[in-house]
């Protein structure tokens, strides 16, 4: 087993007559989340008869199944076999390059957030776009991506008064996380930027662009580039540009 992989500790519980949940503990961090997404990948790769879906969260995985095809005890045994063997490797993962227009109408909280954090807006942008983020989970709204790896200098409590609606594609920070919004929705996060990339589009063959366990990296662009008038990064990123697989 890889030396950088944490020892496995888990609990399996039935949460419905056709679903089980594998819980990896109370800690939310990259290693725990890697266990979650690696198990989901292993289950999909094994193509276990009767499994209908895998739903990863920060620290647990829900597996749904057709009880006519596979019994709950059989599914739990198959999952335990995967957990007890060296199959939960780290699969190659995508890193999406996401154009982000910071400030102005696209990030109305940039200036106030920078002031609260003791930074200039330019410093905040530089820090926020300097590193890749891990997609911990997709949830809240269709395609909404919760991102881990926010620089501690940008940790900021969420707004005391949430907004009733923020635009789809909003890039925000809240607590120790960043996020990419998908559709217009309420939010108590601080809005730094917006992207033209649609993380959820029901008209696409694959409606959801991102998956848990992948990475994103923000590329600051001007409003002119955001509109896609000539910038290659916008042209390629509207359907999701990928920096590696």
PDB file of C-alpha atoms in Angstrom:
ATOM      1  CA  UNK A   1       0.000   0.000   0.000  1.00  0.00           C
ATOM      2  CA  UNK A   2       1.195   3.544  -0.711  1.00  0.00           C
ATOM      3  CA  UNK A   3       3.086   5.027   2.240  1.00  0.00           C
ATOM      4  CA  UNK A   4       1.257   8.337   1.960  1.00  0.00           C
ATOM      5  CA  UNK A   5      -2.152   6.699   2.399  1.00  0.00           C
ATOM      6  CA  UNK A   6      -3.644   6.983   5.867  1.00  0.00           C
ATOM      7  CA  UNK A   7      -4.688   3.780   7.700  1.00  0.00           C
ATOM      8  CA  UNK A   8      -8.291   2.969   6.916  1.00  0.00           C
ATOM      9  CA  UNK A   9     -10.980   3.268   9.557  1.00  0.00           C
ATOM     10  CA  UNK A  10     -14.611   3.067   8.599  1.00  0.00           C
ATOM     11  CA  UNK A  11     -18.150   2.140   9.610  1.00  0.00           C
ATOM     12  CA  UNK A  12     -20.824   0.782   7.265  1.00  0.00           C
ATOM     13  CA  UNK A  13     -24.485   1.436   8.000  1.00  0.00           C
ATOM     14  CA  UNK A  14     -27.711   0.759   6.150  1.00  0.00           C
ATOM     15  CA  UNK A  15     -29.481   4.086   5.677  1.00  0.00           C
ATOM     16  CA  UNK A  16     -32.420   2.837   3.604  1.00  0.00           C
ATOM     17  CA  UNK A  17     -33.736  -0.403   2.181  1.00  0.00           C
ATOM     18  CA  UNK A  18     -31.642   0.195  -0.952  1.00  0.00           C
ATOM     19  CA  UNK A  19     -28.635   2.203   0.244  1.00  0.00           C
ATOM     20  CA  UNK A  20     -25.649   1.821   2.556  1.00  0.00           C
ATOM     21  CA  UNK A  21     -23.295   4.483   3.853  1.00  0.00           C
ATOM     22  CA  UNK A  22     -19.557   4.057   4.431  1.00  0.00           C
ATOM     23  CA  UNK A  23     -18.380   6.629   6.979  1.00  0.00           C
ATOM     24  CA  UNK A  24     -14.653   7.360   7.310  1.00  0.00           C
ATOM     25  CA  UNK A  25     -14.917   9.434  10.497  1.00  0.00           C
ATOM     26  CA  UNK A  26     -15.525  12.955  11.738  1.00  0.00           C
ATOM     27  CA  UNK A  27     -12.418  14.625  10.279  1.00  0.00           C
ATOM     28  CA  UNK A  28     -12.713  16.595   7.069  1.00  0.00           C
ATOM     29  CA  UNK A  29      -9.411  16.709   5.207  1.00  0.00           C
ATOM     30  CA  UNK A  30      -7.868  15.748   1.886  1.00  0.00           C
ATOM     31  CA  UNK A  31      -6.775  12.250   2.965  1.00  0.00           C
ATOM     32  CA  UNK A  32     -10.212  11.295   4.269  1.00  0.00           C
ATOM     33  CA  UNK A  33     -11.844  12.673   1.144  1.00  0.00           C
ATOM     34  CA  UNK A  34      -9.340  10.742  -0.981  1.00  0.00           C
ATOM     35  CA  UNK A  35     -10.501   7.537   0.725  1.00  0.00           C
ATOM     36  CA  UNK A  36     -14.080   8.424  -0.173  1.00  0.00           C
ATOM     37  CA  UNK A  37     -13.428   9.159  -3.849  1.00  0.00           C
ATOM     38  CA  UNK A  38     -11.032   6.215  -4.237  1.00  0.00           C
ATOM     39  CA  UNK A  39     -13.651   3.817  -2.883  1.00  0.00           C
ATOM     40  CA  UNK A  40     -16.245   5.259  -5.251  1.00  0.00           C
ATOM     41  CA  UNK A  41     -13.842   4.768  -8.177  1.00  0.00           C
ATOM     42  CA  UNK A  42     -13.083   1.185  -7.096  1.00  0.00           C
ATOM     43  CA  UNK A  43     -16.778   0.304  -6.830  1.00  0.00           C
ATOM     44  CA  UNK A  44     -17.444   1.712 -10.291  1.00  0.00           C
ATOM     45  CA  UNK A  45     -14.442  -0.122 -11.710  1.00  0.00           C
ATOM     46  CA  UNK A  46     -15.578  -3.422 -10.190  1.00  0.00           C
ATOM     47  CA  UNK A  47     -18.969  -2.941 -11.869  1.00  0.00           C
ATOM     48  CA  UNK A  48     -20.750  -4.708  -9.012  1.00  0.00           C
ATOM     49  CA  UNK A  49     -24.070  -6.071 -10.243  1.00  0.00           C
ATOM     50  CA  UNK A  50     -26.999  -4.235  -8.696  1.00  0.00           C
ATOM     51  CA  UNK A  51     -25.134  -1.072  -7.682  1.00  0.00           C
ATOM     52  CA  UNK A  52     -27.041   1.911  -9.062  1.00  0.00           C
ATOM     53  CA  UNK A  53     -24.979   4.836  -7.804  1.00  0.00           C
ATOM     54  CA  UNK A  54     -22.200   6.243  -5.628  1.00  0.00           C
ATOM     55  CA  UNK A  55     -22.701   9.557  -3.846  1.00  0.00           C
ATOM     56  CA  UNK A  56     -19.501  10.943  -2.263  1.00  0.00           C
ATOM     57  CA  UNK A  57     -19.510  13.577   0.484  1.00  0.00           C
ATOM     58  CA  UNK A  58     -16.663  15.123   2.468  1.00  0.00           C
ATOM     59  CA  UNK A  59     -16.066  12.043   4.598  1.00  0.00           C
ATOM     60  CA  UNK A  60     -18.533   9.353   3.566  1.00  0.00           C
ATOM     61  CA  UNK A  61     -19.854   7.477   0.564  1.00  0.00           C
ATOM     62  CA  UNK A  62     -23.449   6.439  -0.002  1.00  0.00           C
ATOM     63  CA  UNK A  63     -23.899   3.456  -2.313  1.00  0.00           C
ATOM     64  CA  UNK A  64     -27.350   2.829  -3.744  1.00  0.00           C
ATOM     65  CA  UNK A  65     -28.411  -0.537  -5.099  1.00  0.00           C
ATOM     66  CA  UNK A  66     -31.261  -2.581  -6.547  1.00  0.00           C
ATOM     67  CA  UNK A  67     -32.280  -5.060  -3.870  1.00  0.00           C
ATOM     68  CA  UNK A  68     -33.786  -7.338  -6.511  1.00  0.00           C
ATOM     69  CA  UNK A  69     -30.311  -7.821  -8.029  1.00  0.00           C
ATOM     70  CA  UNK A  70     -28.080  -7.781  -4.942  1.00  0.00           C
ATOM     71  CA  UNK A  71     -28.872  -8.275  -1.286  1.00  0.00           C
ATOM     72  CA  UNK A  72     -27.639  -5.771   1.274  1.00  0.00           C
ATOM     73  CA  UNK A  73     -25.385  -8.299   2.997  1.00  0.00           C
ATOM     74  CA  UNK A  74     -23.779  -9.203  -0.331  1.00  0.00           C
ATOM     75  CA  UNK A  75     -23.130  -5.540  -1.132  1.00  0.00           C
ATOM     76  CA  UNK A  76     -21.591  -4.886   2.277  1.00  0.00           C
ATOM     77  CA  UNK A  77     -19.324  -7.914   1.847  1.00  0.00           C
ATOM     78  CA  UNK A  78     -18.214  -6.656  -1.582  1.00  0.00           C
ATOM     79  CA  UNK A  79     -17.466  -3.191  -0.167  1.00  0.00           C
ATOM     80  CA  UNK A  80     -15.582  -4.649   2.799  1.00  0.00           C
ATOM     81  CA  UNK A  81     -13.481  -6.723   0.408  1.00  0.00           C
ATOM     82  CA  UNK A  82     -12.478  -3.562  -1.446  1.00  0.00           C
ATOM     83  CA  UNK A  83     -11.725  -1.771   1.811  1.00  0.00           C
ATOM     84  CA  UNK A  84      -9.519  -4.604   3.016  1.00  0.00           C
ATOM     85  CA  UNK A  85      -7.474  -4.930  -0.163  1.00  0.00           C
ATOM     86  CA  UNK A  86      -4.963  -2.623  -1.764  1.00  0.00           C
ATOM     87  CA  UNK A  87      -7.272  -1.298  -4.474  1.00  0.00           C
ATOM     88  CA  UNK A  88      -7.961   2.152  -3.085  1.00  0.00           C
ATOM     89  CA  UNK A  89      -5.150   3.770  -5.013  1.00  0.00           C
ATOM     90  CA  UNK A  90      -5.076   7.400  -6.052  1.00  0.00           C
ATOM     91  CA  UNK A  91      -6.434   7.490  -9.608  1.00  0.00           C
ATOM     92  CA  UNK A  92      -5.309  10.150 -12.085  1.00  0.00           C
ATOM     93  CA  UNK A  93      -7.533  13.170 -11.619  1.00  0.00           C
ATOM     94  CA  UNK A  94      -8.475  16.134 -13.717  1.00  0.00           C
ATOM     95  CA  UNK A  95      -7.435  19.668 -12.866  1.00  0.00           C
ATOM     96  CA  UNK A  96      -9.810  22.143 -14.449  1.00  0.00           C
ATOM     97  CA  UNK A  97      -8.557  25.599 -15.466  1.00  0.00           C
ATOM     98  CA  UNK A  98     -11.388  27.969 -14.629  1.00  0.00           C
ATOM     99  CA  UNK A  99     -11.397  31.571 -15.941  1.00  0.00           C
ATOM    100  CA  UNK A 100     -12.443  33.929 -13.140  1.00  0.00           C
ATOM    101  CA  UNK A 101     -13.320  37.600 -13.443  1.00  0.00           C
ATOM    102  CA  UNK A 102     -12.626  39.116 -10.014  1.00  0.00           C
ATOM    103  CA  UNK A 103     -14.251  42.171  -8.460  1.00  0.00           C
ATOM    104  CA  UNK A 104     -16.711  44.725  -9.800  1.00  0.00           C
ATOM    105  CA  UNK A 105     -20.148  43.370 -10.632  1.00  0.00           C
ATOM    106  CA  UNK A 106     -18.634  39.891 -10.897  1.00  0.00           C
ATOM    107  CA  UNK A 107     -17.258  39.800  -7.341  1.00  0.00           C
ATOM    108  CA  UNK A 108     -19.083  42.364  -5.260  1.00  0.00           C
ATOM    109  CA  UNK A 109     -17.457  41.278  -1.969  1.00  0.00           C
ATOM    110  CA  UNK A 110     -13.856  41.362  -3.174  1.00  0.00           C
ATOM    111  CA  UNK A 111     -12.988  44.793  -1.769  1.00  0.00           C
ATOM    112  CA  UNK A 112     -14.761  44.347   1.576  1.00  0.00           C
ATOM    113  CA  UNK A 113     -13.330  40.850   2.034  1.00  0.00           C
ATOM    114  CA  UNK A 114      -9.830  42.133   1.319  1.00  0.00           C
ATOM    115  CA  UNK A 115     -10.251  44.890   3.906  1.00  0.00           C
ATOM    116  CA  UNK A 116     -11.508  42.443   6.547  1.00  0.00           C
ATOM    117  CA  UNK A 117      -8.573  40.132   5.856  1.00  0.00           C
ATOM    118  CA  UNK A 118      -6.014  42.956   5.941  1.00  0.00           C
ATOM    119  CA  UNK A 119      -5.156  42.564   2.255  1.00  0.00           C
ATOM    120  CA  UNK A 120      -5.437  44.598  -0.895  1.00  0.00           C
ATOM    121  CA  UNK A 121      -7.850  43.291  -3.549  1.00  0.00           C
ATOM    122  CA  UNK A 122      -4.849  42.467  -5.754  1.00  0.00           C
ATOM    123  CA  UNK A 123      -3.254  40.439  -2.947  1.00  0.00           C
ATOM    124  CA  UNK A 124      -6.483  38.559  -2.332  1.00  0.00           C
ATOM    125  CA  UNK A 125      -6.773  37.681  -6.022  1.00  0.00           C
ATOM    126  CA  UNK A 126      -3.150  36.561  -6.148  1.00  0.00           C
ATOM    127  CA  UNK A 127      -3.550  34.302  -3.105  1.00  0.00           C
ATOM    128  CA  UNK A 128      -6.903  32.881  -4.203  1.00  0.00           C
ATOM    129  CA  UNK A 129      -5.680  31.998  -7.700  1.00  0.00           C
ATOM    130  CA  UNK A 130      -2.226  30.736  -6.684  1.00  0.00           C
ATOM    131  CA  UNK A 131      -2.997  27.079  -6.059  1.00  0.00           C
ATOM    132  CA  UNK A 132      -5.289  24.234  -7.121  1.00  0.00           C
ATOM    133  CA  UNK A 133      -8.309  23.317  -5.015  1.00  0.00           C
ATOM    134  CA  UNK A 134      -9.676  19.862  -4.373  1.00  0.00           C
ATOM    135  CA  UNK A 135     -13.363  19.339  -5.125  1.00  0.00           C
ATOM    136  CA  UNK A 136     -14.551  17.751  -1.889  1.00  0.00           C
ATOM    137  CA  UNK A 137     -18.119  17.222  -2.965  1.00  0.00           C
ATOM    138  CA  UNK A 138     -20.930  18.339  -5.261  1.00  0.00           C
ATOM    139  CA  UNK A 139     -24.098  19.366  -3.488  1.00  0.00           C
ATOM    140  CA  UNK A 140     -26.515  22.001  -2.148  1.00  0.00           C
ATOM    141  CA  UNK A 141     -27.539  22.879  -5.730  1.00  0.00           C
ATOM    142  CA  UNK A 142     -26.941  20.831  -8.919  1.00  0.00           C
ATOM    143  CA  UNK A 143     -23.247  21.145  -9.805  1.00  0.00           C
ATOM    144  CA  UNK A 144     -22.308  23.335  -6.820  1.00  0.00           C
ATOM    145  CA  UNK A 145     -18.655  22.518  -6.057  1.00  0.00           C
ATOM    146  CA  UNK A 146     -17.276  22.695  -2.514  1.00  0.00           C
ATOM    147  CA  UNK A 147     -13.532  23.320  -2.662  1.00  0.00           C
ATOM    148  CA  UNK A 148     -10.895  22.452  -0.072  1.00  0.00           C
ATOM    149  CA  UNK A 149      -7.399  23.903   0.163  1.00  0.00           C
ATOM    150  CA  UNK A 150      -8.206  27.567   0.773  1.00  0.00           C
ATOM    151  CA  UNK A 151      -5.132  29.449   1.965  1.00  0.00           C
ATOM    152  CA  UNK A 152      -5.480  30.184   5.734  1.00  0.00           C
ATOM    153  CA  UNK A 153      -4.936  33.869   4.977  1.00  0.00           C
ATOM    154  CA  UNK A 154      -8.350  33.840   3.255  1.00  0.00           C
ATOM    155  CA  UNK A 155     -10.343  32.077   5.976  1.00  0.00           C
ATOM    156  CA  UNK A 156     -13.347  34.296   6.584  1.00  0.00           C
ATOM    157  CA  UNK A 157     -16.588  33.654   8.478  1.00  0.00           C
ATOM    158  CA  UNK A 158     -19.652  33.585   6.278  1.00  0.00           C
ATOM    159  CA  UNK A 159     -21.941  36.588   6.005  1.00  0.00           C
ATOM    160  CA  UNK A 160     -24.273  37.141   8.945  1.00  0.00           C
ATOM    161  CA  UNK A 161     -27.049  37.977   6.482  1.00  0.00           C
ATOM    162  CA  UNK A 162     -27.186  35.622   3.469  1.00  0.00           C
ATOM    163  CA  UNK A 163     -28.282  36.992   0.122  1.00  0.00           C
ATOM    164  CA  UNK A 164     -31.512  35.607  -1.266  1.00  0.00           C
ATOM    165  CA  UNK A 165     -29.950  35.013  -4.669  1.00  0.00           C
ATOM    166  CA  UNK A 166     -26.496  35.170  -6.253  1.00  0.00           C
ATOM    167  CA  UNK A 167     -25.718  34.552  -9.931  1.00  0.00           C
ATOM    168  CA  UNK A 168     -24.779  31.153 -11.280  1.00  0.00           C
ATOM    169  CA  UNK A 169     -21.041  30.761 -11.770  1.00  0.00           C
ATOM    170  CA  UNK A 170     -20.192  32.821  -8.685  1.00  0.00           C
ATOM    171  CA  UNK A 171     -16.830  32.028  -7.087  1.00  0.00           C
ATOM    172  CA  UNK A 172     -16.851  32.604  -3.358  1.00  0.00           C
ATOM    173  CA  UNK A 173     -15.204  31.964  -0.004  1.00  0.00           C
ATOM    174  CA  UNK A 174     -16.762  31.095   3.340  1.00  0.00           C
ATOM    175  CA  UNK A 175     -15.154  29.715   6.469  1.00  0.00           C
ATOM    176  CA  UNK A 176     -12.194  27.575   5.395  1.00  0.00           C
ATOM    177  CA  UNK A 177     -13.541  26.804   1.926  1.00  0.00           C
ATOM    178  CA  UNK A 178     -13.997  28.228  -1.523  1.00  0.00           C
ATOM    179  CA  UNK A 179     -16.792  27.283  -3.910  1.00  0.00           C
ATOM    180  CA  UNK A 180     -18.031  27.507  -7.473  1.00  0.00           C
ATOM    181  CA  UNK A 181     -21.753  28.136  -7.752  1.00  0.00           C
ATOM    182  CA  UNK A 182     -23.757  26.506 -10.492  1.00  0.00           C
ATOM    183  CA  UNK A 183     -27.197  28.092 -10.755  1.00  0.00           C
ATOM    184  CA  UNK A 184     -28.715  31.192  -9.174  1.00  0.00           C
ATOM    185  CA  UNK A 185     -29.332  30.427  -5.500  1.00  0.00           C
ATOM    186  CA  UNK A 186     -29.219  31.895  -1.980  1.00  0.00           C
ATOM    187  CA  UNK A 187     -25.759  32.258  -0.447  1.00  0.00           C
ATOM    188  CA  UNK A 188     -24.056  33.470   2.697  1.00  0.00           C
ATOM    189  CA  UNK A 189     -20.600  33.208   1.132  1.00  0.00           C
ATOM    190  CA  UNK A 190     -18.436  36.161   0.090  1.00  0.00           C
ATOM    191  CA  UNK A 191     -18.498  36.695  -3.682  1.00  0.00           C
ATOM    192  CA  UNK A 192     -15.029  37.234  -5.150  1.00  0.00           C
ATOM    193  CA  UNK A 193     -15.464  36.463  -8.833  1.00  0.00           C
ATOM    194  CA  UNK A 194     -17.583  34.809 -11.494  1.00  0.00           C
ATOM    195  CA  UNK A 195     -16.842  32.313 -14.243  1.00  0.00           C
ATOM    196  CA  UNK A 196     -18.588  31.713 -17.591  1.00  0.00           C
ATOM    197  CA  UNK A 197     -17.977  27.971 -17.155  1.00  0.00           C
ATOM    198  CA  UNK A 198     -21.248  26.142 -16.577  1.00  0.00           C
ATOM    199  CA  UNK A 199     -20.679  23.472 -13.953  1.00  0.00           C
ATOM    200  CA  UNK A 200     -24.251  22.296 -14.531  1.00  0.00           C
ATOM    201  CA  UNK A 201     -26.016  22.334 -17.885  1.00  0.00           C
ATOM    202  CA  UNK A 202     -29.019  20.005 -18.348  1.00  0.00           C
ATOM    203  CA  UNK A 203     -28.627  20.363 -22.127  1.00  0.00           C
ATOM    204  CA  UNK A 204     -25.186  18.701 -22.126  1.00  0.00           C
ATOM    205  CA  UNK A 205     -24.734  14.987 -22.606  1.00  0.00           C
ATOM    206  CA  UNK A 206     -22.974  15.046 -19.229  1.00  0.00           C
ATOM    207  CA  UNK A 207     -24.905  17.713 -17.268  1.00  0.00           C
ATOM    208  CA  UNK A 208     -22.364  17.857 -14.421  1.00  0.00           C
ATOM    209  CA  UNK A 209     -18.918  19.133 -15.374  1.00  0.00           C
ATOM    210  CA  UNK A 210     -17.073  18.442 -12.118  1.00  0.00           C
ATOM    211  CA  UNK A 211     -16.693  15.325  -9.993  1.00  0.00           C
ATOM    212  CA  UNK A 212     -15.619  14.954  -6.377  1.00  0.00           C
ATOM    213  CA  UNK A 213     -11.881  14.273  -6.159  1.00  0.00           C
ATOM    214  CA  UNK A 214     -10.956  16.433  -9.139  1.00  0.00           C
ATOM    215  CA  UNK A 215      -9.129  19.761  -8.860  1.00  0.00           C
ATOM    216  CA  UNK A 216      -9.768  23.268 -10.122  1.00  0.00           C
ATOM    217  CA  UNK A 217      -7.455  26.215 -10.546  1.00  0.00           C
ATOM    218  CA  UNK A 218      -8.620  29.769 -11.147  1.00  0.00           C
ATOM    219  CA  UNK A 219      -7.164  31.871 -13.959  1.00  0.00           C
ATOM    220  CA  UNK A 220      -7.864  35.604 -13.438  1.00  0.00           C
ATOM    221  CA  UNK A 221      -9.289  37.224 -16.582  1.00  0.00           C
ATOM    222  CA  UNK A 222     -10.518  40.694 -17.452  1.00  0.00           C
ATOM    223  CA  UNK A 223     -14.165  41.514 -18.047  1.00  0.00           C
ATOM    224  CA  UNK A 224     -13.342  41.738 -21.745  1.00  0.00           C
ATOM    225  CA  UNK A 225     -11.947  38.216 -21.712  1.00  0.00           C
ATOM    226  CA  UNK A 226     -14.836  37.017 -19.555  1.00  0.00           C
ATOM    227  CA  UNK A 227     -17.215  37.984 -22.321  1.00  0.00           C
ATOM    228  CA  UNK A 228     -15.273  35.630 -24.617  1.00  0.00           C
ATOM    229  CA  UNK A 229     -14.575  38.191 -27.328  1.00  0.00           C
ATOM    230  CA  UNK A 230     -11.131  36.922 -28.228  1.00  0.00           C
ATOM    231  CA  UNK A 231      -9.483  35.068 -25.348  1.00  0.00           C
ATOM    232  CA  UNK A 232      -8.539  31.443 -26.131  1.00  0.00           C
ATOM    233  CA  UNK A 233      -8.917  30.499 -22.467  1.00  0.00           C
ATOM    234  CA  UNK A 234     -12.574  31.501 -22.530  1.00  0.00           C
ATOM    235  CA  UNK A 235     -13.173  29.718 -25.796  1.00  0.00           C
ATOM    236  CA  UNK A 236     -11.748  26.465 -24.504  1.00  0.00           C
ATOM    237  CA  UNK A 237     -12.993  26.800 -20.932  1.00  0.00           C
ATOM    238  CA  UNK A 238     -16.662  27.343 -21.662  1.00  0.00           C
ATOM    239  CA  UNK A 239     -16.942  23.569 -21.855  1.00  0.00           C
ATOM    240  CA  UNK A 240     -14.196  23.056 -19.293  1.00  0.00           C
ATOM    241  CA  UNK A 241     -10.497  23.263 -20.050  1.00  0.00           C
ATOM    242  CA  UNK A 242      -8.388  20.666 -18.286  1.00  0.00           C
ATOM    243  CA  UNK A 243      -4.775  21.147 -17.259  1.00  0.00           C
ATOM    244  CA  UNK A 244      -4.008  17.459 -16.786  1.00  0.00           C
ATOM    245  CA  UNK A 245      -5.610  14.040 -16.439  1.00  0.00           C
TER     246      UNK A 245
END
